[in-house]
Amino acid sequence: MKLYDAVWAPSPRRVRLYLAEKGIEIERVMVDLRSDEQLGDAYLRVNPRGAVPALELDSGEVICESSAICRYFEALHPPSPLFGETALDIARIESWTRRIEQEGYAAVVYVLRNQRDAFRDRGVAGKWPVVPQIPELAERGAILWGAFTAALDKHLAGRAWIATDAYSFADISALITLDFAKAAKLVVPAGQANLLRWYEAAAARPSSAA
């Protein structure tokens, strides 16, 4: 099998961090997003949506979406604290991962897609239409980001990690979200000491360099 990867995008990085934590090695094929290689015919034959990452199995079947790829590997390898080893921890990690995606990551996407010049009038002939930017959605994203970081900071009071007592997939998801937010000039306020402490610990893990 082989993993189609990209160096700076957050979703491929989430898979790399997970694989690094699990100690799993896999063949990687790099896709150059800056030159729009993901929109070329060769890659669209792998993933018609033109998104990375994508995991191509030996059978030829392709699994897309970073969370699905990580869950596939978790099912193949011994269970770990990353996705939970008890029913309660599994639920906690799933709950926080979804919240991070829907409240934090989505807020960053609102800002980027509706503010950055790189996304203005961006479409691909014959594949998907131009989606107009809506400045109010960028403002909405910034408001949602503030609410997300404030809630996470409060939750982390007296806690080392987000979902359970161990570092988990929820922490991986939050780390890539906070780093992704920098591209939208969204930051964690200096007063949110719990979240900043958590970020320092998460970013210090060897896997964060993957």
Coordinates of N, CA and C in Angstrom, one line a residue:
M1 N 0.8 -1.2 0.0 CA 0.0 0.0 0.0 C 0.9 1.2 0.0
K2 N 0.3 2.4 -0.4 CA 1.1 3.6 -0.4 C 0.1 4.8 0.0
L3 N 0.7 5.8 0.7 CA 0.0 6.9 1.1 C 0.4 8.1 0.3
Y4 N -0.6 8.8 -0.3 CA -0.4 10.0 -1.0 C -0.5 11.1 0.0
D5 N 0.6 11.9 0.0 CA 0.9 12.8 1.1 C 1.2 14.2 0.5
A6 N 1.2 15.2 1.4 CA 1.6 16.6 1.0 C 2.3 17.2 2.2
V7 N 3.3 18.1 1.9 CA 4.1 18.5 3.0 C 3.5 19.5 4.0
W8 N 2.6 20.4 3.5 CA 2.2 21.5 4.4 C 0.7 21.4 4.8
A9 N -0.1 20.6 4.1 CA -1.5 20.6 4.4 C -1.8 19.9 5.7
P10 N -2.8 20.4 6.4 CA -3.1 19.8 7.7 C -3.6 18.4 7.8
S11 N -4.5 18.0 6.8 CA -5.0 16.7 6.8 C -4.0 15.6 6.6
P12 N -3.1 15.7 5.6 CA -2.0 14.7 5.5 C -1.1 14.7 6.8
R13 N -0.9 15.9 7.4 CA -0.1 15.9 8.6 C -0.7 15.2 9.7
R14 N -2.0 15.2 9.8 CA -2.7 14.5 10.9 C -2.4 13.0 10.8
V15 N -2.4 12.4 9.5 CA -2.0 11.0 9.3 C -0.6 10.8 9.7
R16 N 0.3 11.7 9.3 CA 1.7 11.5 9.6 C 2.0 11.5 11.1
L17 N 1.3 12.4 11.8 CA 1.5 12.4 13.3 C 1.0 11.1 13.9
Y18 N -0.1 10.6 13.5 CA -0.7 9.3 14.0 C 0.3 8.2 13.7
L19 N 0.8 8.1 12.4 CA 1.7 7.0 12.1 C 3.0 7.1 12.9
A20 N 3.5 8.3 13.1 CA 4.7 8.4 13.9 C 4.5 8.0 15.3
E21 N 3.3 8.3 15.9 CA 3.0 7.9 17.3 C 2.9 6.4 17.4
K22 N 2.4 5.7 16.3 CA 2.2 4.3 16.3 C 3.5 3.6 15.9
G23 N 4.5 4.3 15.3 CA 5.7 3.7 14.8 C 5.4 2.8 13.5
I24 N 4.5 3.3 12.7 CA 4.2 2.6 11.4 C 4.9 3.3 10.3
E25 N 5.6 2.5 9.5 CA 6.3 2.9 8.3 C 5.4 2.5 7.1
I26 N 5.3 3.4 6.1 CA 4.6 3.1 4.9 C 5.2 3.9 3.7
E27 N 5.1 3.4 2.5 CA 5.5 4.1 1.3 C 4.7 5.3 1.2
R28 N 5.3 6.4 0.9 CA 4.6 7.7 0.7 C 4.9 8.2 -0.7
V29 N 3.9 8.8 -1.3 CA 4.0 9.5 -2.6 C 3.6 10.9 -2.4
M30 N 4.6 11.8 -2.6 CA 4.3 13.2 -2.3 C 3.6 13.9 -3.5
V31 N 2.6 14.7 -3.1 CA 1.7 15.4 -4.1 C 2.0 16.9 -3.9
D32 N 2.4 17.6 -4.9 CA 2.8 19.0 -4.8 C 1.6 19.9 -5.0
L33 N 1.1 20.4 -3.9 CA -0.2 21.2 -3.9 C 0.1 22.6 -4.5
R34 N 1.3 23.1 -4.3 CA 1.6 24.4 -4.8 C 1.5 24.5 -6.4
S35 N 1.8 23.4 -7.0 CA 1.7 23.3 -8.5 C 0.4 22.7 -8.9
D36 N -0.5 22.5 -8.0 CA -1.9 21.9 -8.3 C -1.7 20.5 -8.8
E37 N -0.7 19.8 -8.4 CA -0.6 18.4 -8.9 C -1.8 17.5 -8.5
Q38 N -2.5 17.9 -7.4 CA -3.6 17.1 -6.9 C -4.8 17.2 -7.9
L39 N -4.7 18.2 -8.8 CA -5.8 18.4 -9.8 C -5.5 17.9 -11.1
G40 N -4.3 17.3 -11.3 CA -3.9 16.7 -12.5 C -4.6 15.3 -12.7
D41 N -4.6 14.9 -14.0 CA -5.3 13.6 -14.3 C -4.8 12.4 -13.5
A42 N -3.5 12.4 -13.4 CA -2.9 11.2 -12.7 C -3.4 11.1 -11.3
Y43 N -3.4 12.2 -10.5 CA -3.9 12.0 -9.1 C -5.4 11.9 -9.1
L44 N -6.1 12.5 -10.0 CA -7.6 12.4 -10.0 C -8.0 11.0 -10.3
R45 N -7.2 10.2 -10.9 CA -7.5 8.8 -11.1 C -7.4 8.0 -9.7
V46 N -6.6 8.6 -8.8 CA -6.4 8.0 -7.5 C -7.6 8.5 -6.6
N47 N -7.8 9.8 -6.5 CA -8.9 10.4 -5.8 C -9.6 11.4 -6.6
P48 N -10.7 11.1 -7.2 CA -11.4 12.0 -8.0 C -11.8 13.4 -7.4
R49 N -11.8 13.4 -6.1 CA -12.0 14.7 -5.4 C -10.8 15.6 -5.4
G50 N -9.7 15.1 -5.7 CA -8.5 15.9 -5.8 C -8.0 16.3 -4.4
A51 N -8.3 15.6 -3.4 CA -7.9 15.9 -2.0 C -6.8 14.9 -1.5
V52 N -6.0 15.4 -0.6 CA -5.0 14.6 0.1 C -5.3 14.6 1.6
P53 N -5.0 13.5 2.3 CA -4.3 12.3 1.9 C -5.2 11.3 1.2
A54 N -4.6 10.3 0.7 CA -5.3 9.1 0.1 C -4.5 7.9 0.4
L55 N -5.0 6.8 0.8 CA -4.3 5.6 1.1 C -4.7 4.6 0.0
E56 N -3.8 4.2 -0.8 CA -4.1 3.2 -1.9 C -3.7 1.8 -1.4
L57 N -4.6 0.9 -1.3 CA -4.3 -0.4 -0.8 C -3.8 -1.3 -1.9
D58 N -3.2 -2.5 -1.5 CA -2.6 -3.4 -2.5 C -3.7 -3.9 -3.5
S59 N -5.0 -3.9 -3.0 CA -6.1 -4.3 -3.8 C -6.5 -3.3 -4.9
G60 N -6.0 -2.1 -4.7 CA -6.3 -1.0 -5.6 C -7.4 -0.1 -5.0
E61 N -8.1 -0.5 -4.0 CA -9.1 0.3 -3.3 C -8.4 1.5 -2.7
V62 N -9.0 2.6 -2.6 CA -8.5 3.9 -2.1 C -9.3 4.3 -0.9
I63 N -8.7 4.6 0.2 CA -9.3 5.2 1.4 C -9.0 6.6 1.5
C64 N -10.0 7.5 1.5 CA -9.7 8.9 1.7 C -10.1 9.4 3.0
E65 N -9.8 10.6 3.4 CA -10.1 11.3 4.6 C -9.1 10.8 5.7
S66 N -8.5 11.8 6.4 CA -7.4 11.5 7.3 C -7.9 10.6 8.5
S67 N -9.0 10.9 9.0 CA -9.5 10.1 10.2 C -9.8 8.7 9.8
A68 N -10.3 8.5 8.6 CA -10.6 7.1 8.2 C -9.4 6.3 7.9
I69 N -8.3 7.0 7.4 CA -7.1 6.3 7.2 C -6.4 5.9 8.5
C70 N -6.5 6.8 9.5 CA -5.9 6.4 10.8 C -6.7 5.3 11.5
R71 N -8.0 5.3 11.4 CA -8.8 4.3 11.9 C -8.5 2.9 11.3
Y72 N -8.2 2.9 10.0 CA -7.9 1.7 9.3 C -6.6 1.1 9.9
F73 N -5.6 1.9 10.1 CA -4.4 1.4 10.6 C -4.6 1.0 12.1
E74 N -5.4 1.7 12.8 CA -5.7 1.3 14.2 C -6.3 -0.1 14.3
A75 N -7.1 -0.4 13.3 CA -7.8 -1.7 13.3 C -6.8 -2.8 12.9
L76 N -5.8 -2.4 12.2 CA -4.8 -3.4 11.8 C -3.7 -3.7 12.8
H77 N -3.5 -2.7 13.7 CA -2.4 -2.8 14.7 C -3.0 -2.9 16.1
P78 N -2.2 -3.3 17.1 CA -2.8 -3.3 18.5 C -3.4 -2.0 18.9
P79 N -4.6 -2.1 19.6 CA -5.2 -0.9 20.0 C -4.3 -0.1 20.9
S80 N -4.5 1.2 20.9 CA -3.6 2.1 21.7 C -4.4 3.2 22.3
P81 N -3.8 4.0 23.2 CA -4.5 5.1 23.8 C -4.9 6.2 22.7
L82 N -4.4 6.1 21.5 CA -4.6 7.2 20.5 C -6.1 7.2 20.2
F83 N -6.8 6.0 20.1 CA -8.2 6.0 19.8 C -9.0 5.4 21.0
G84 N -8.3 5.1 22.0 CA -9.0 4.6 23.2 C -8.9 3.1 23.3
E85 N -8.8 2.6 24.5 CA -8.8 1.1 24.8 C -9.9 0.6 25.6
T86 N -10.8 1.6 26.1 CA -12.0 1.2 26.8 C -13.2 1.9 26.0
A87 N -14.4 1.4 26.3 CA -15.5 2.0 25.6 C -15.7 3.5 26.0
L88 N -15.4 3.8 27.2 CA -15.6 5.2 27.6 C -14.5 6.1 27.0
D89 N -13.3 5.6 27.0 CA -12.2 6.4 26.4 C -12.4 6.6 24.9
I90 N -12.9 5.5 24.2 CA -13.2 5.6 22.8 C -14.2 6.7 22.5
A91 N -15.2 6.7 23.4 CA -16.3 7.7 23.2 C -15.8 9.1 23.5
R92 N -15.0 9.3 24.5 CA -14.4 10.6 24.8 C -13.5 11.1 23.7
I93 N -12.7 10.3 23.2 CA -11.8 10.7 22.1 C -12.6 11.1 20.8
E94 N -13.6 10.2 20.5 CA -14.4 10.5 19.3 C -15.2 11.8 19.5
S95 N -15.7 12.1 20.7 CA -16.5 13.3 21.0 C -15.6 14.5 20.8
W96 N -14.4 14.5 21.4 CA -13.6 15.7 21.3 C -13.0 15.9 19.9
T97 N -12.7 14.8 19.2 CA -12.2 14.9 17.9 C -13.2 15.6 17.0
R98 N -14.5 15.2 17.1 CA -15.5 15.8 16.3 C -15.7 17.3 16.7
R99 N -15.6 17.6 18.0 CA -15.8 19.0 18.4 C -14.7 19.8 17.8
I100 N -13.4 19.3 17.9 CA -12.3 20.1 17.4 C -12.5 20.3 15.9
E101 N -12.9 19.3 15.1 CA -13.1 19.4 13.7 C -14.2 20.4 13.4
Q102 N -15.4 20.3 14.1 CA -16.5 21.1 13.7 C -16.5 22.5 14.3
E103 N -15.8 22.8 15.4 CA -15.7 24.1 15.9 C -14.4 24.8 15.6
G104 N -13.3 24.1 15.8 CA -12.0 24.8 15.6 C -11.5 24.7 14.2
Y105 N -11.4 23.6 13.6 CA -10.9 23.4 12.2 C -11.9 24.1 11.3
A106 N -13.2 24.0 11.5 CA -14.1 24.6 10.6 C -14.0 26.1 10.6
A107 N -13.7 26.7 11.8 CA -13.5 28.1 11.9 C -12.4 28.6 11.1
V108 N -11.3 27.9 11.1 CA -10.1 28.3 10.3 C -10.4 28.2 8.8
V109 N -11.1 27.2 8.4 CA -11.5 27.1 7.0 C -12.4 28.2 6.6
Y110 N -13.4 28.6 7.4 CA -14.2 29.8 7.1 C -13.3 31.0 6.8
V111 N -12.4 31.3 7.7 CA -11.5 32.5 7.5 C -10.7 32.4 6.2
L112 N -10.0 31.2 6.1 CA -9.1 31.1 4.9 C -9.8 31.2 3.6
R113 N -10.9 30.4 3.5 CA -11.6 30.4 2.2 C -12.3 31.7 1.8
N114 N -12.6 32.5 2.8 CA -13.4 33.7 2.5 C -12.6 34.9 2.7
Q115 N -11.2 34.8 2.9 CA -10.4 36.0 3.1 C -9.1 35.9 2.3
R116 N -8.5 34.8 2.1 CA -7.3 34.7 1.4 C -7.4 34.8 -0.1
D117 N -6.5 35.6 -0.7 CA -6.5 35.8 -2.2 C -6.4 34.5 -3.0
A118 N -5.7 33.5 -2.4 CA -5.5 32.2 -3.1 C -6.8 31.5 -3.3
F119 N -7.8 31.8 -2.6 CA -9.1 31.1 -2.8 C -10.1 31.9 -3.5
R120 N -9.7 33.1 -4.0 CA -10.7 34.0 -4.7 C -10.9 33.5 -6.1
D121 N -12.1 33.3 -6.5 CA -12.5 32.9 -7.8 C -11.8 31.6 -8.2
R122 N -11.7 30.7 -7.2 CA -10.9 29.5 -7.5 C -11.9 28.4 -7.9
G123 N -11.8 27.8 -9.1 CA -12.5 26.7 -9.5 C -11.7 25.9 -10.5
V124 N -12.2 24.8 -10.9 CA -11.5 23.9 -11.8 C -12.5 23.5 -12.9
A125 N -12.2 24.0 -14.1 CA -13.1 23.7 -15.3 C -13.4 22.3 -15.4
G126 N -14.7 21.9 -15.5 CA -15.1 20.6 -15.6 C -15.1 19.7 -14.4
K127 N -14.6 20.3 -13.3 CA -14.5 19.5 -12.0 C -15.3 20.1 -10.9
W128 N -15.2 21.4 -10.6 CA -16.1 22.0 -9.6 C -16.1 23.5 -9.9
P129 N -17.2 24.1 -9.5 CA -17.5 25.5 -9.9 C -16.7 26.5 -9.0
V130 N -16.6 27.7 -9.5 CA -16.1 28.8 -8.7 C -17.1 29.1 -7.5
V131 N -16.6 29.1 -6.3 CA -17.4 29.4 -5.1 C -17.0 30.8 -4.6
P132 N -18.0 31.8 -4.7 CA -17.7 33.1 -4.3 C -17.3 33.2 -2.8
Q133 N -16.4 34.2 -2.5 CA -16.0 34.4 -1.2 C -17.1 35.3 -0.5
I134 N -17.3 35.0 0.8 CA -18.3 35.8 1.6 C -17.6 36.4 2.8
P135 N -17.3 37.6 2.8 CA -16.5 38.2 3.9 C -17.2 38.0 5.3
E136 N -18.5 37.9 5.3 CA -19.1 37.7 6.6 C -18.8 36.4 7.2
L137 N -18.5 35.4 6.3 CA -18.1 34.1 6.8 C -16.8 34.1 7.5
A138 N -15.9 34.9 6.9 CA -14.6 35.1 7.6 C -14.7 35.7 9.0
E139 N -15.6 36.7 9.1 CA -15.9 37.3 10.4 C -16.5 36.2 11.3
R140 N -17.4 35.4 10.8 CA -18.0 34.3 11.6 C -16.9 33.4 12.1
G141 N -16.0 33.0 11.2 CA -14.9 32.1 11.6 C -14.1 32.6 12.7
A142 N -13.7 33.9 12.6 CA -12.9 34.5 13.7 C -13.6 34.5 15.0
I143 N -14.9 34.7 15.0 CA -15.7 34.7 16.3 C -15.8 33.3 16.8
L144 N -16.0 32.3 15.9 CA -16.1 30.9 16.4 C -14.7 30.4 16.9
W145 N -13.6 30.9 16.3 CA -12.3 30.5 16.8 C -12.1 31.0 18.2
G146 N -12.5 32.2 18.5 CA -12.4 32.7 19.8 C -13.1 31.9 20.8
A147 N -14.3 31.5 20.5 CA -15.2 30.7 21.4 C -14.6 29.3 21.6
F148 N -14.0 28.8 20.5 CA -13.4 27.4 20.5 C -12.2 27.4 21.5
T149 N -11.3 28.4 21.3 CA -10.1 28.4 22.1 C -10.4 28.6 23.6
A150 N -11.4 29.5 23.8 CA -11.8 29.8 25.2 C -12.3 28.6 25.9
A151 N -13.2 27.8 25.2 CA -13.8 26.6 25.8 C -12.7 25.5 26.0
L152 N -11.8 25.4 25.0 CA -10.7 24.4 25.2 C -9.8 24.8 26.3
D153 N -9.5 26.0 26.5 CA -8.6 26.5 27.6 C -9.3 26.2 28.9
K154 N -10.6 26.4 29.0 CA -11.3 26.1 30.3 C -11.3 24.6 30.6
H155 N -11.5 23.8 29.5 CA -11.5 22.4 29.7 C -10.2 21.8 30.1
L156 N -9.1 22.4 29.7 CA -7.8 21.9 30.0 C -7.2 22.3 31.4
A157 N -8.0 23.1 32.1 CA -7.6 23.4 33.5 C -7.4 22.2 34.3
G158 N -6.2 21.9 34.8 CA -6.0 20.7 35.6 C -5.8 19.4 34.8
R159 N -5.8 19.5 33.5 CA -5.7 18.3 32.6 C -4.4 18.4 31.8
A160 N -3.8 17.3 31.6 CA -2.6 17.3 30.7 C -3.0 17.1 29.2
W161 N -4.0 16.3 29.0 CA -4.4 16.1 27.6 C -5.9 16.3 27.4
I162 N -6.4 16.3 26.2 CA -7.8 16.8 26.0 C -8.9 15.8 26.3
A163 N -8.8 14.6 25.8 CA -9.9 13.7 26.0 C -9.8 12.7 27.1
T164 N -8.6 12.2 27.4 CA -8.3 11.2 28.4 C -7.1 11.6 29.2
D165 N -6.6 10.7 30.0 CA -5.3 10.9 30.7 C -4.1 10.7 29.8
A166 N -4.3 10.2 28.6 CA -3.2 9.9 27.7 C -3.4 10.8 26.5
Y167 N -2.2 11.0 25.8 CA -2.2 11.7 24.5 C -3.0 10.9 23.5
S168 N -3.9 11.5 22.8 CA -4.8 10.8 21.9 C -5.0 11.4 20.5
F169 N -5.8 10.8 19.7 CA -6.1 11.4 18.4 C -6.8 12.7 18.5
A170 N -7.5 13.0 19.6 CA -8.0 14.3 19.8 C -6.9 15.4 19.9
D171 N -5.9 15.0 20.6 CA -4.7 15.9 20.8 C -4.0 16.2 19.4
I172 N -3.9 15.1 18.7 CA -3.3 15.2 17.3 C -4.2 16.2 16.5
S173 N -5.5 16.0 16.6 CA -6.4 16.9 15.8 C -6.3 18.3 16.2
A174 N -6.2 18.5 17.5 CA -6.1 19.9 18.0 C -4.8 20.6 17.6
L175 N -3.7 19.8 17.7 CA -2.4 20.3 17.3 C -2.4 20.8 15.9
I176 N -2.8 20.0 15.0 CA -2.8 20.4 13.6 C -3.8 21.5 13.3
T177 N -4.8 21.6 14.1 CA -5.8 22.7 13.9 C -5.1 24.0 14.4
L178 N -4.5 24.0 15.5 CA -3.8 25.3 16.0 C -2.7 25.7 15.1
D179 N -1.9 24.8 14.5 CA -0.9 25.1 13.6 C -1.5 25.6 12.3
F180 N -2.5 25.0 11.8 CA -3.2 25.4 10.6 C -3.8 26.8 10.8
A181 N -4.2 27.2 12.0 CA -4.8 28.5 12.2 C -3.9 29.6 12.0
K182 N -2.6 29.3 12.1 CA -1.6 30.4 11.9 C -1.7 30.9 10.4
A183 N -2.0 30.1 9.5 CA -2.2 30.5 8.1 C -3.3 31.5 7.9
A184 N -4.3 31.5 8.9 CA -5.4 32.4 8.8 C -5.2 33.6 9.8
K185 N -4.0 33.7 10.4 CA -3.6 34.7 11.4 C -4.6 34.6 12.6
L186 N -5.0 33.4 12.9 CA -5.8 33.1 14.1 C -4.8 32.6 15.2
V187 N -4.9 33.1 16.4 CA -3.9 32.7 17.4 C -4.7 32.4 18.7
V188 N -3.9 31.8 19.6 CA -4.4 31.6 21.0 C -4.1 32.8 21.8
P189 N -5.0 33.5 22.4 CA -4.8 34.7 23.2 C -3.8 34.3 24.4
A190 N -3.0 35.3 24.7 CA -1.9 35.1 25.7 C -2.5 34.7 27.1
G191 N -3.7 35.1 27.4 CA -4.4 34.8 28.7 C -4.8 33.4 28.8
Q192 N -4.9 32.6 27.7 CA -5.4 31.3 27.8 C -4.2 30.3 28.1
A193 N -3.8 30.4 29.4 CA -2.6 29.7 29.8 C -2.7 28.2 29.7
N194 N -3.9 27.7 30.0 CA -4.0 26.2 30.0 C -3.8 25.6 28.5
L195 N -4.4 26.3 27.6 CA -4.3 25.9 26.2 C -2.8 26.1 25.7
L196 N -2.2 27.2 26.1 CA -0.8 27.4 25.7 C 0.1 26.3 26.3
R197 N -0.1 26.0 27.5 CA 0.7 24.9 28.2 C 0.5 23.6 27.5
W198 N -0.8 23.3 27.2 CA -1.0 22.0 26.4 C -0.3 22.1 25.1
Y199 N -0.4 23.2 24.4 CA 0.2 23.3 23.0 C 1.7 23.1 23.1
E200 N 2.3 23.6 24.1 CA 3.8 23.5 24.2 C 4.2 22.0 24.4
A201 N 3.4 21.3 25.3 CA 3.6 19.9 25.5 C 3.4 19.0 24.3
A202 N 2.3 19.3 23.5 CA 2.0 18.6 22.3 C 3.0 18.8 21.2
A203 N 3.4 20.0 21.1 CA 4.4 20.4 20.0 C 5.8 19.8 20.3
A204 N 6.0 19.5 21.6 CA 7.3 19.0 22.0 C 7.5 17.5 21.7
R205 N 6.4 16.8 21.4 CA 6.5 15.4 21.2 C 7.2 15.2 19.9
P206 N 8.1 14.1 19.8 CA 8.8 13.9 18.5 C 7.9 13.7 17.3
S207 N 6.7 13.2 17.5 CA 5.8 13.0 16.3 C 5.4 14.3 15.7
S208 N 5.4 15.4 16.4 CA 4.9 16.7 15.9 C 5.8 17.1 14.7
A209 N 7.0 16.6 14.6 CA 7.9 17.0 13.5 C 7.6 16.2 12.2
A210 N 6.7 15.2 12.3 CA 6.4 14.3 11.1 C 5.8 15.1 10.0

